[in-house]
Amino acid sequence: MPVRELSSGIYELDIDDRMILATKNMIPGTSVYGERLITDDGIEYRQWDPSRSKLGAMVLKNFDIPLETDSTVLYLGAASGTTVSHVSDILTDGLVYAVEFSPRTMRDLIQLCDQRPNIIPILADANKPQSYAHIVEKVDVVFQDVAQPNQAEIAVFNSKYFLEEHGHLMLSIKSRSIDTVASPKKIFKEEVRKLESGFDIEFEVLERKELEPFHEDHLGLVAQMFVDDEE
Ligand SMILES: C[S@@+](CC[C@H](N)C(=O)[O-])C[C@H]1O[C@@H](n2cnc3c(N)ncnc32)[C@H](O)[C@@H]1O
């Protein structure tokens, strides 16, 4: 079966001329959310469903994904760990701090963490990074998928606390969480403006694309913390 590495730890499998997105299964024999397991050449892969994952959709939308096998990631809005499980597969020598504020959802996430030592579950409100500052260290990437009206503020606030200088911020912006009637394009423009110049730390937006057809009215965005090295 032809296998192509699209980005560090992220693969495209060609099964009967159908392209399937996948990661190498860290826990062979175990499926996390009912996804298909595929073995080739002694390696087990887990199919990654882009319609259930903003990050998966960003991969298929050809974003340059700033994740390496040894990255550390702060993931805000982990839910029960569908996408976090694939991040865990990618980070064979790294770590993902997974923040989620729903105790019921957190129960499923904790079960996932029992199997996967590179996920640190944190039951907390992402609006209050100070409440987990004693657990989280500086990270290479902040990934946010919280679907809240103040998405940009939450991302920036967490980046101030935890993102390394020149680190990357990956955001999924859901327009309907900000305003149910305004045009998504207008909302996306305003969120990008805020990230570039609306806060006391600045980001350079490297890539931005809408996530259709996988996720309606969602913008995917990759930005890098801007640091003036001349100062
Ligand atoms: C769209 S779902 C995330 C799906 C997940 N990222 C995935 O791909 O598997 C959004 C999640 O963010 C959580 N959430 C919303 N606001 C939050 C906050 N302020 N702090 C922490 N988690 C939050 C919700 O409980 C929900 O589980």
Short mmCIF file of C-alpha atoms and ligand atoms in Angstrom, two decimals:
data_model
loop_
_atom_site.label_atom_id
_atom_site.label_comp_id
_atom_site.label_asym_id
_atom_site.label_seq_id
_atom_site.Cartn_x
_atom_site.Cartn_y
_atom_site.Cartn_z
CA MET A 1 0.00 0.00 0.00
CA PRO A 2 1.53 3.37 -0.95
CA VAL A 3 2.11 5.54 2.15
CA ARG A 4 3.21 9.20 1.97
CA GLU A 5 4.27 11.34 4.95
CA LEU A 6 2.47 14.68 4.50
CA SER A 7 3.99 16.33 7.54
CA SER A 8 5.91 15.08 10.58
CA GLY A 9 4.00 11.99 11.82
CA ILE A 10 1.01 12.56 9.51
CA TYR A 11 0.41 10.11 6.66
CA GLU A 12 -1.69 9.68 3.56
CA LEU A 13 -2.52 6.06 2.77
CA ASP A 14 -3.57 5.05 -0.73
CA ILE A 15 -6.14 2.30 -0.32
CA ASP A 16 -7.60 1.20 -3.67
CA ASP A 17 -7.03 4.71 -5.09
CA ARG A 18 -8.76 6.32 -2.12
CA MET A 19 -6.60 8.67 -0.04
CA ILE A 20 -6.94 8.23 3.69
CA LEU A 21 -5.47 10.53 6.32
CA ALA A 22 -3.86 8.67 9.22
CA THR A 23 -1.36 8.69 12.07
CA LYS A 24 0.72 5.76 13.37
CA ASN A 25 -1.15 4.16 16.24
CA MET A 26 0.80 4.63 19.47
CA ILE A 27 -1.33 1.91 21.11
CA PRO A 28 -1.68 -0.81 18.45
CA GLY A 29 -4.98 -2.68 18.44
CA THR A 30 -6.83 0.23 20.04
CA SER A 31 -9.29 2.47 18.28
CA VAL A 32 -10.23 5.74 20.10
CA TYR A 33 -13.47 6.94 18.47
CA GLY A 34 -14.42 4.00 16.26
CA GLU A 35 -11.90 4.92 13.56
CA ARG A 36 -10.52 2.28 11.21
CA LEU A 37 -7.18 0.62 11.96
CA ILE A 38 -5.03 -0.22 8.95
CA THR A 39 -1.84 -2.30 9.06
CA ASP A 40 0.86 -2.07 6.41
CA ASP A 41 4.36 -3.51 6.56
CA GLY A 42 3.97 -4.29 10.26
CA ILE A 43 2.91 -0.72 11.11
CA GLU A 44 -0.59 0.03 12.37
CA TYR A 45 -2.19 3.33 11.34
CA ARG A 46 -5.38 4.98 12.64
CA GLN A 47 -7.61 6.67 10.13
CA TRP A 48 -8.04 10.38 10.94
CA ASP A 49 -11.49 11.73 10.09
CA PRO A 50 -11.14 15.40 8.98
CA SER A 51 -14.86 16.03 9.45
CA ARG A 52 -14.41 15.31 13.16
CA SER A 53 -11.20 17.25 13.58
CA LYS A 54 -10.29 20.88 12.69
CA LEU A 55 -6.62 19.92 12.75
CA GLY A 56 -7.27 17.00 10.38
CA ALA A 57 -9.13 19.38 8.06
CA MET A 58 -6.20 21.81 8.21
CA VAL A 59 -3.85 19.03 7.10
CA LEU A 60 -6.08 18.24 4.10
CA LYS A 61 -6.31 21.96 3.32
CA ASN A 62 -2.50 21.87 2.91
CA PHE A 63 -1.59 24.03 5.89
CA ASP A 64 2.05 23.88 6.85
CA ILE A 65 1.52 22.11 10.20
CA PRO A 66 4.07 23.30 12.80
CA LEU A 67 4.23 20.02 14.72
CA GLU A 68 7.36 17.86 15.09
CA THR A 69 7.66 14.53 16.86
CA ASP A 70 9.33 16.26 19.83
CA SER A 71 7.00 19.29 20.05
CA THR A 72 5.21 20.34 23.21
CA VAL A 73 1.63 21.46 22.65
CA LEU A 74 -1.00 23.21 24.73
CA TYR A 75 -4.37 22.05 23.35
CA LEU A 76 -7.38 24.14 24.46
CA GLY A 77 -10.81 22.53 24.04
CA ALA A 78 -9.68 18.90 24.11
CA ALA A 79 -13.21 17.43 24.47
CA SER A 80 -12.99 13.63 24.79
CA GLY A 81 -9.74 13.54 22.85
CA THR A 82 -10.62 12.74 19.23
CA THR A 83 -8.01 15.12 17.80
CA VAL A 84 -5.76 15.01 20.86
CA SER A 85 -5.32 11.27 20.27
CA HIS A 86 -3.85 11.98 16.81
CA VAL A 87 -1.64 14.73 18.24
CA SER A 88 -0.48 12.14 20.77
CA ASP A 89 0.36 9.74 17.90
CA ILE A 90 2.39 12.49 16.18
CA LEU A 91 4.32 13.55 19.31
CA THR A 92 6.28 10.33 19.84
CA ASP A 93 8.93 12.30 21.77
CA GLY A 94 6.75 15.21 22.82
CA LEU A 95 3.90 16.10 25.12
CA VAL A 96 0.39 17.53 24.83
CA TYR A 97 -1.31 19.39 27.68
CA ALA A 98 -5.04 18.91 27.04
CA VAL A 99 -7.35 21.53 28.64
CA GLU A 100 -11.08 20.88 28.86
CA PHE A 101 -13.67 22.47 31.17
CA SER A 102 -16.52 19.94 30.97
CA PRO A 103 -16.13 17.37 33.79
CA ARG A 104 -18.28 14.82 31.92
CA THR A 105 -16.13 15.02 28.78
CA MET A 106 -12.99 15.00 30.91
CA ARG A 107 -13.87 11.50 32.16
CA ASP A 108 -13.43 10.09 28.63
CA LEU A 109 -10.26 12.10 28.16
CA ILE A 110 -8.77 10.67 31.37
CA GLN A 111 -9.40 7.13 30.08
CA LEU A 112 -7.45 8.05 26.95
CA CYS A 113 -4.61 9.46 29.07
CA ASP A 114 -4.41 6.20 31.03
CA GLN A 115 -3.21 4.56 27.81
CA ARG A 116 -1.21 7.45 26.40
CA PRO A 117 1.51 8.82 28.68
CA ASN A 118 2.22 11.86 26.47
CA ILE A 119 -1.19 13.47 27.20
CA ILE A 120 -1.55 15.52 30.39
CA PRO A 121 -5.27 16.15 31.08
CA ILE A 122 -6.21 19.46 32.74
CA LEU A 123 -9.75 20.14 33.94
CA ALA A 124 -9.87 23.95 33.73
CA ASP A 125 -11.37 26.97 32.06
CA ALA A 126 -9.09 28.16 29.26
CA ASN A 127 -10.02 31.74 30.25
CA LYS A 128 -7.96 31.21 33.41
CA PRO A 129 -4.47 30.10 32.38
CA GLN A 130 -3.18 31.16 35.79
CA SER A 131 -5.13 28.19 37.24
CA TYR A 132 -2.91 25.69 35.37
CA ALA A 133 0.32 27.69 35.23
CA HIS A 134 1.79 25.36 37.88
CA ILE A 135 1.32 22.36 35.54
CA VAL A 136 2.06 23.64 32.03
CA GLU A 137 5.58 24.56 30.92
CA LYS A 138 6.56 26.66 27.92
CA VAL A 139 5.23 25.06 24.73
CA ASP A 140 6.13 25.18 21.03
CA VAL A 141 2.51 25.28 19.85
CA VAL A 142 -0.80 26.48 21.27
CA PHE A 143 -3.77 24.86 19.52
CA GLN A 144 -7.23 26.20 20.21
CA ASP A 145 -10.65 24.76 19.40
CA VAL A 146 -12.91 26.10 22.17
CA ALA A 147 -15.77 27.57 20.09
CA GLN A 148 -16.31 30.56 22.41
CA PRO A 149 -17.17 34.19 21.55
CA ASN A 150 -13.78 35.38 22.88
CA GLN A 151 -11.69 32.81 20.98
CA ALA A 152 -8.93 35.24 19.99
CA GLU A 153 -8.60 36.60 23.53
CA ILE A 154 -8.35 33.08 25.00
CA ALA A 155 -5.68 32.12 22.47
CA VAL A 156 -3.61 35.22 23.11
CA PHE A 157 -3.98 35.08 26.87
CA ASN A 158 -2.71 31.48 26.91
CA SER A 159 0.08 32.29 24.48
CA LYS A 160 1.27 35.07 26.81
CA TYR A 161 1.59 32.57 29.60
CA PHE A 162 2.88 29.52 27.79
CA LEU A 163 4.07 30.03 24.21
CA GLU A 164 7.82 30.07 23.50
CA GLU A 165 9.10 33.17 21.68
CA HIS A 166 8.54 32.58 17.95
CA GLY A 167 6.21 29.69 18.84
CA HIS A 168 3.14 28.88 16.75
CA LEU A 169 -0.52 29.41 17.43
CA MET A 170 -3.06 27.25 15.60
CA LEU A 171 -6.64 28.37 15.78
CA SER A 172 -10.00 27.17 14.64
CA ILE A 173 -12.38 30.13 14.56
CA LYS A 174 -16.06 29.27 14.50
CA SER A 175 -17.93 32.33 13.25
CA ARG A 176 -21.27 31.27 14.72
CA SER A 177 -19.80 31.18 18.23
CA ILE A 178 -18.98 34.88 17.83
CA ASP A 179 -22.10 36.08 16.00
CA THR A 180 -24.90 33.94 14.60
CA VAL A 181 -26.06 36.43 11.99
CA ALA A 182 -23.02 38.47 10.83
CA SER A 183 -21.16 37.33 7.71
CA PRO A 184 -18.46 34.76 8.56
CA LYS A 185 -15.98 36.53 6.26
CA LYS A 186 -16.41 39.79 8.18
CA ILE A 187 -15.96 37.99 11.51
CA PHE A 188 -12.83 36.19 10.29
CA LYS A 189 -11.32 39.49 9.10
CA GLU A 190 -11.89 41.08 12.48
CA GLU A 191 -10.42 38.09 14.38
CA VAL A 192 -7.31 38.18 12.19
CA ARG A 193 -6.97 41.95 12.75
CA LYS A 194 -7.19 41.38 16.51
CA LEU A 195 -4.46 38.75 16.40
CA GLU A 196 -2.17 40.94 14.32
CA SER A 197 -2.54 44.15 16.29
CA GLY A 198 -5.30 44.01 18.88
CA PHE A 199 -3.28 42.83 21.87
CA ASP A 200 -0.05 43.63 23.63
CA ILE A 201 1.63 40.63 22.01
CA GLU A 202 1.53 40.40 18.24
CA PHE A 203 1.25 37.51 15.84
CA GLU A 204 2.20 37.18 12.22
CA VAL A 205 -0.58 35.26 10.49
CA LEU A 206 1.21 32.73 8.27
CA GLU A 207 -1.78 30.95 6.77
CA ARG A 208 -5.55 31.23 6.92
CA LYS A 209 -8.12 29.14 5.06
CA GLU A 210 -11.74 28.26 5.56
CA LEU A 211 -12.23 24.62 6.55
CA GLU A 212 -15.07 23.77 4.17
CA PRO A 213 -16.19 21.19 3.14
CA PHE A 214 -15.14 19.52 6.41
CA HIS A 215 -16.41 22.26 8.78
CA GLU A 216 -18.88 24.96 7.72
CA ASP A 217 -18.20 28.56 8.80
CA HIS A 218 -14.85 27.75 10.38
CA LEU A 219 -11.56 29.45 9.65
CA GLY A 220 -8.29 27.63 10.24
CA LEU A 221 -5.34 29.84 11.04
CA VAL A 222 -1.64 29.38 11.78
CA ALA A 223 0.23 32.32 13.27
CA GLN A 224 3.65 32.86 14.78
CA MET A 225 4.37 34.97 17.81
CA PHE A 226 6.11 38.11 16.62
CA VAL A 227 9.11 39.10 18.68
CA ASP A 228 11.12 42.18 17.79
CA ASP A 229 14.65 40.76 18.11
CA GLU A 230 16.12 44.23 17.50
CA GLU A 231 14.86 45.58 20.82
C1 LIG B 1 -15.45 21.86 19.29
S1 LIG B 1 -15.22 21.02 20.78
C2 LIG B 1 -13.54 20.43 20.65
C3 LIG B 1 -13.33 19.22 19.78
C4 LIG B 1 -11.91 18.72 19.90
N1 LIG B 1 -10.95 19.79 19.72
C5 LIG B 1 -11.59 17.63 18.90
O1 LIG B 1 -11.28 17.95 17.74
O2 LIG B 1 -11.59 16.46 19.27
C6 LIG B 1 -14.98 22.33 21.91
C7 LIG B 1 -14.62 21.90 23.31
O3 LIG B 1 -14.15 23.04 24.01
C8 LIG B 1 -14.60 22.95 25.36
N2 LIG B 1 -14.56 24.32 25.89
C9 LIG B 1 -15.37 25.37 25.57
N3 LIG B 1 -15.03 26.46 26.27
C10 LIG B 1 -13.97 26.11 27.04
C11 LIG B 1 -13.17 26.81 27.98
N4 LIG B 1 -13.39 28.11 28.26
N5 LIG B 1 -12.17 26.14 28.59
C12 LIG B 1 -11.93 24.84 28.32
N6 LIG B 1 -12.65 24.12 27.43
C13 LIG B 1 -13.66 24.74 26.80
C14 LIG B 1 -16.00 22.35 25.23
O4 LIG B 1 -16.43 21.75 26.45
C15 LIG B 1 -15.81 21.35 24.11
O5 LIG B 1 -15.48 20.08 24.61
#
